[in-house]
PDB file of C-alpha atoms in Angstrom:
ATOM      1  CA  UNK U   1      95.938 128.932 132.982  1.00 34.00           C
ATOM      2  CA  UNK U   2      95.274 125.742 130.946  1.00 44.00           C
ATOM      3  CA  UNK U   3      98.285 123.803 129.809  1.00 45.00           C
ATOM      4  CA  UNK U   4      98.802 122.642 126.266  1.00 50.00           C
ATOM      5  CA  UNK U   5      98.850 118.863 126.400  1.00 49.00           C
ATOM      6  CA  UNK U   6     100.540 118.396 123.051  1.00 47.00           C
ATOM      7  CA  UNK U   7     103.933 116.712 123.100  1.00 51.00           C
ATOM      8  CA  UNK U   8     107.017 118.823 122.469  1.00 53.00           C
ATOM      9  CA  UNK U   9     107.054 117.610 118.861  1.00 73.00           C
ATOM     10  CA  UNK U  10     103.821 116.711 117.117  1.00 91.00           C
ATOM     11  CA  UNK U  11     103.523 114.514 114.034  1.00 96.00           C
ATOM     12  CA  UNK U  12     103.131 116.911 111.114  1.00 96.00           C
ATOM     13  CA  UNK U  13     100.415 115.847 108.638  1.00 96.00           C
ATOM     14  CA  UNK U  14      99.558 116.912 105.103  1.00 96.00           C
ATOM     15  CA  UNK U  15      96.067 115.935 103.896  1.00 94.00           C
ATOM     16  CA  UNK U  16      95.371 115.773 100.172  1.00 93.00           C
ATOM     17  CA  UNK U  17      91.786 115.028  99.254  1.00 85.00           C
ATOM     18  CA  UNK U  18      89.438 116.287  96.625  1.00 75.00           C
ATOM     19  CA  UNK U  19      88.240 119.804  97.336  1.00 57.00           C
ATOM     20  CA  UNK U  20      84.732 118.798  98.412  1.00 56.00           C
ATOM     21  CA  UNK U  21      86.185 116.772 101.266  1.00 49.00           C
ATOM     22  CA  UNK U  22      89.326 118.773 102.129  1.00 44.00           C
ATOM     23  CA  UNK U  23      87.549 121.178 104.423  1.00 49.00           C
ATOM     24  CA  UNK U  24      85.624 118.366 106.095  1.00 58.00           C
ATOM     25  CA  UNK U  25      86.003 116.352 109.210  1.00 78.00           C
ATOM     26  CA  UNK U  26      89.159 114.313 108.647  1.00 83.00           C
ATOM     27  CA  UNK U  27      91.478 117.232 109.419  1.00 85.00           C
ATOM     28  CA  UNK U  28      89.392 118.108 112.441  1.00 84.00           C
ATOM     29  CA  UNK U  29      89.350 114.542 113.756  1.00 87.00           C
ATOM     30  CA  UNK U  30      93.071 113.985 113.229  1.00 89.00           C
ATOM     31  CA  UNK U  31      93.791 117.389 114.758  1.00 85.00           C
ATOM     32  CA  UNK U  32      92.120 116.204 117.962  1.00 88.00           C
ATOM     33  CA  UNK U  33      94.842 113.604 118.436  1.00 92.00           C
ATOM     34  CA  UNK U  34      97.259 115.079 121.001  1.00 92.00           C
ATOM     35  CA  UNK U  35     100.349 114.174 118.976  1.00 94.00           C
ATOM     36  CA  UNK U  36      99.104 115.240 115.501  1.00 95.00           C
ATOM     37  CA  UNK U  37      99.304 118.626 113.837  1.00 94.00           C
ATOM     38  CA  UNK U  38      97.614 119.057 110.428  1.00 93.00           C
ATOM     39  CA  UNK U  39     100.042 121.493 108.821  1.00 95.00           C
ATOM     40  CA  UNK U  40      98.555 121.526 105.304  1.00 94.00           C
ATOM     41  CA  UNK U  41      95.443 120.595 103.362  1.00 93.00           C
ATOM     42  CA  UNK U  42      95.295 120.543  99.582  1.00 92.00           C
ATOM     43  CA  UNK U  43      92.458 119.734  97.198  1.00 89.00           C
ATOM     44  CA  UNK U  44      94.407 118.616  94.116  1.00 90.00           C
ATOM     45  CA  UNK U  45      97.380 116.406  93.494  1.00 91.00           C
ATOM     46  CA  UNK U  46      99.098 119.170  91.548  1.00 93.00           C
ATOM     47  CA  UNK U  47      99.776 121.103  94.762  1.00 94.00           C
ATOM     48  CA  UNK U  48     100.980 118.242  96.987  1.00 96.00           C
ATOM     49  CA  UNK U  49     104.736 118.522  96.418  1.00 96.00           C
ATOM     50  CA  UNK U  50     104.868 122.311  96.643  1.00 97.00           C
ATOM     51  CA  UNK U  51     102.975 122.308  99.957  1.00 97.00           C
ATOM     52  CA  UNK U  52     105.112 119.447 101.276  1.00 97.00           C
ATOM     53  CA  UNK U  53     108.266 121.365 100.435  1.00 97.00           C
ATOM     54  CA  UNK U  54     106.877 124.376 102.320  1.00 97.00           C
ATOM     55  CA  UNK U  55     105.648 122.653 105.467  1.00 96.00           C
ATOM     56  CA  UNK U  56     107.806 119.479 105.600  1.00 97.00           C
ATOM     57  CA  UNK U  57     105.187 117.005 106.883  1.00 97.00           C
ATOM     58  CA  UNK U  58     106.171 113.745 108.533  1.00 97.00           C
ATOM     59  CA  UNK U  59     103.235 111.938 106.904  1.00 97.00           C
ATOM     60  CA  UNK U  60     101.114 112.749 103.848  1.00 97.00           C
ATOM     61  CA  UNK U  61      97.672 111.215 103.423  1.00 96.00           C
ATOM     62  CA  UNK U  62      96.802 111.196  99.727  1.00 95.00           C
ATOM     63  CA  UNK U  63      93.438 110.418  98.162  1.00 92.00           C
ATOM     64  CA  UNK U  64      93.955 107.890  95.357  1.00 90.00           C
ATOM     65  CA  UNK U  65      91.393 109.643  93.160  1.00 88.00           C
ATOM     66  CA  UNK U  66      92.380 113.299  93.569  1.00 86.00           C
ATOM     67  CA  UNK U  67      91.709 115.701  90.706  1.00 86.00           C
ATOM     68  CA  UNK U  68      94.696 116.862  88.718  1.00 87.00           C
ATOM     69  CA  UNK U  69      97.733 114.773  89.525  1.00 88.00           C
ATOM     70  CA  UNK U  70      96.320 111.533  90.962  1.00 88.00           C
ATOM     71  CA  UNK U  71      97.330 109.986  94.256  1.00 91.00           C
ATOM     72  CA  UNK U  72      99.750 107.504  92.684  1.00 93.00           C
ATOM     73  CA  UNK U  73     101.636 110.168  90.764  1.00 95.00           C
ATOM     74  CA  UNK U  74     101.618 112.511  93.765  1.00 96.00           C
ATOM     75  CA  UNK U  75     103.014 109.716  95.970  1.00 96.00           C
ATOM     76  CA  UNK U  76     105.827 109.040  93.492  1.00 96.00           C
ATOM     77  CA  UNK U  77     106.606 112.765  93.274  1.00 96.00           C
ATOM     78  CA  UNK U  78     106.767 113.004  97.070  1.00 96.00           C
ATOM     79  CA  UNK U  79     109.142 110.033  97.143  1.00 95.00           C
ATOM     80  CA  UNK U  80     111.472 111.897  94.799  1.00 96.00           C
ATOM     81  CA  UNK U  81     111.115 115.450  96.158  1.00 96.00           C
ATOM     82  CA  UNK U  82     110.436 114.959  99.896  1.00 97.00           C
ATOM     83  CA  UNK U  83     111.807 111.464 100.643  1.00 95.00           C
ATOM     84  CA  UNK U  84     111.624 111.890 104.425  1.00 96.00           C
ATOM     85  CA  UNK U  85     107.818 112.174 104.222  1.00 97.00           C
ATOM     86  CA  UNK U  86     105.945 108.899 104.724  1.00 97.00           C
ATOM     87  CA  UNK U  87     102.959 108.475 102.396  1.00 97.00           C
ATOM     88  CA  UNK U  88      99.635 106.788 103.128  1.00 96.00           C
ATOM     89  CA  UNK U  89      97.254 106.442 100.188  1.00 94.00           C
ATOM     90  CA  UNK U  90      93.523 106.507 100.914  1.00 92.00           C
ATOM     91  CA  UNK U  91      90.764 105.109  98.719  1.00 89.00           C
ATOM     92  CA  UNK U  92      87.036 104.529  98.827  1.00 83.00           C
ATOM     93  CA  UNK U  93      87.394 101.016  97.400  1.00 74.00           C
ATOM     94  CA  UNK U  94      90.122  98.675  96.281  1.00 70.00           C
ATOM     95  CA  UNK U  95      90.485  97.349  92.784  1.00 74.00           C
ATOM     96  CA  UNK U  96      92.780  94.563  91.645  1.00 68.00           C
ATOM     97  CA  UNK U  97      96.259  95.896  91.034  1.00 78.00           C
ATOM     98  CA  UNK U  98      95.919  99.049  93.136  1.00 85.00           C
ATOM     99  CA  UNK U  99      97.925  97.743  96.086  1.00 89.00           C
ATOM    100  CA  UNK U 100     100.886  96.822  93.914  1.00 89.00           C
ATOM    101  CA  UNK U 101     100.833 100.213  92.184  1.00 91.00           C
ATOM    102  CA  UNK U 102     100.503 102.086  95.485  1.00 92.00           C
ATOM    103  CA  UNK U 103     103.465 100.300  97.050  1.00 92.00           C
ATOM    104  CA  UNK U 104     105.513 100.741  93.853  1.00 93.00           C
ATOM    105  CA  UNK U 105     105.279 104.530  94.331  1.00 94.00           C
ATOM    106  CA  UNK U 106     107.100 104.267  97.642  1.00 94.00           C
ATOM    107  CA  UNK U 107     103.955 104.702  99.730  1.00 96.00           C
ATOM    108  CA  UNK U 108     104.049 102.827 103.026  1.00 96.00           C
ATOM    109  CA  UNK U 109     100.316 102.408 103.492  1.00 94.00           C
ATOM    110  CA  UNK U 110      97.048 101.845 101.656  1.00 93.00           C
ATOM    111  CA  UNK U 111      93.846 102.365 103.628  1.00 92.00           C
ATOM    112  CA  UNK U 112      90.119 102.724 103.150  1.00 88.00           C
ATOM    113  CA  UNK U 113      89.262 106.416 103.384  1.00 85.00           C
ATOM    114  CA  UNK U 114      86.284 105.972 105.711  1.00 82.00           C
ATOM    115  CA  UNK U 115      88.155 103.845 108.264  1.00 84.00           C
ATOM    116  CA  UNK U 116      87.560 104.854 111.880  1.00 89.00           C
ATOM    117  CA  UNK U 117      89.862 107.701 112.883  1.00 90.00           C
ATOM    118  CA  UNK U 118      91.415 105.483 115.580  1.00 92.00           C
ATOM    119  CA  UNK U 119      92.596 103.039 112.894  1.00 92.00           C
ATOM    120  CA  UNK U 120      93.940 105.850 110.759  1.00 93.00           C
ATOM    121  CA  UNK U 121      95.774 107.350 113.742  1.00 95.00           C
ATOM    122  CA  UNK U 122      97.246 103.945 114.574  1.00 95.00           C
ATOM    123  CA  UNK U 123      98.388 103.566 110.941  1.00 96.00           C
ATOM    124  CA  UNK U 124     100.025 107.007 110.944  1.00 96.00           C
ATOM    125  CA  UNK U 125     101.938 106.180 114.109  1.00 96.00           C
ATOM    126  CA  UNK U 126     102.864 102.773 112.683  1.00 96.00           C
ATOM    127  CA  UNK U 127     104.417 104.088 109.485  1.00 96.00           C
ATOM    128  CA  UNK U 128     106.575 106.421 111.538  1.00 95.00           C
ATOM    129  CA  UNK U 129     108.102 103.381 113.222  1.00 94.00           C
ATOM    130  CA  UNK U 130     108.817 101.656 109.900  1.00 94.00           C
ATOM    131  CA  UNK U 131     105.640  99.626 109.422  1.00 95.00           C
ATOM    132  CA  UNK U 132     103.873  99.162 106.115  1.00 95.00           C
ATOM    133  CA  UNK U 133     100.135  99.386 106.767  1.00 95.00           C
ATOM    134  CA  UNK U 134      97.555  97.873 104.423  1.00 92.00           C
ATOM    135  CA  UNK U 135      93.846  97.579 105.098  1.00 89.00           C
ATOM    136  CA  UNK U 136      92.965  93.839 105.024  1.00 86.00           C
ATOM    137  CA  UNK U 137      90.024  94.455 102.657  1.00 81.00           C
ATOM    138  CA  UNK U 138      92.328  96.159 100.172  1.00 82.00           C
ATOM    139  CA  UNK U 139      94.893  93.385 100.437  1.00 82.00           C
ATOM    140  CA  UNK U 140      92.132  90.830  99.762  1.00 78.00           C
ATOM    141  CA  UNK U 141      91.212  92.641  96.526  1.00 72.00           C
ATOM    142  CA  UNK U 142      94.751  92.087  95.227  1.00 72.00           C
ATOM    143  CA  UNK U 143      95.253  89.027  92.998  1.00 69.00           C
ATOM    144  CA  UNK U 144      98.116  86.762  94.040  1.00 62.00           C
ATOM    145  CA  UNK U 145     100.880  87.756  96.473  1.00 55.00           C
ATOM    146  CA  UNK U 146     100.645  91.484  97.268  1.00 48.00           C
ATOM    147  CA  UNK U 147     104.374  92.044  97.753  1.00 49.00           C
TER     148      UNK U 147
END
């Protein structure tokens, strides 16, 4: 009989992306990591907090440009309602001022959405150990000191 090679406790992930992408490959790719378990996927920002309260993820990955409640507002709501959940905000491109606003919500990471899954997995593991993770390209788009 095959053995399950997952650790005793997997990292619980909530993915929040626009509905066209939600059922795509990111959940599948992250689910292939032996220590990750995608416990929820939502397609709008309006449903992020309710799902997080139900499934208690360790990390939430939020699309900056989600329909309904945007990624920044959803990140701030998670900070208030589910403070133990670490938040990574994903974007397709960085604009001046985004990094500051993302970090002001309490998010601990800001990454390019189409980063290789290995980089995303490394970022998820990093934020669980207290790191703040920012894609260098997004940091470069920020005017002046980012923090």
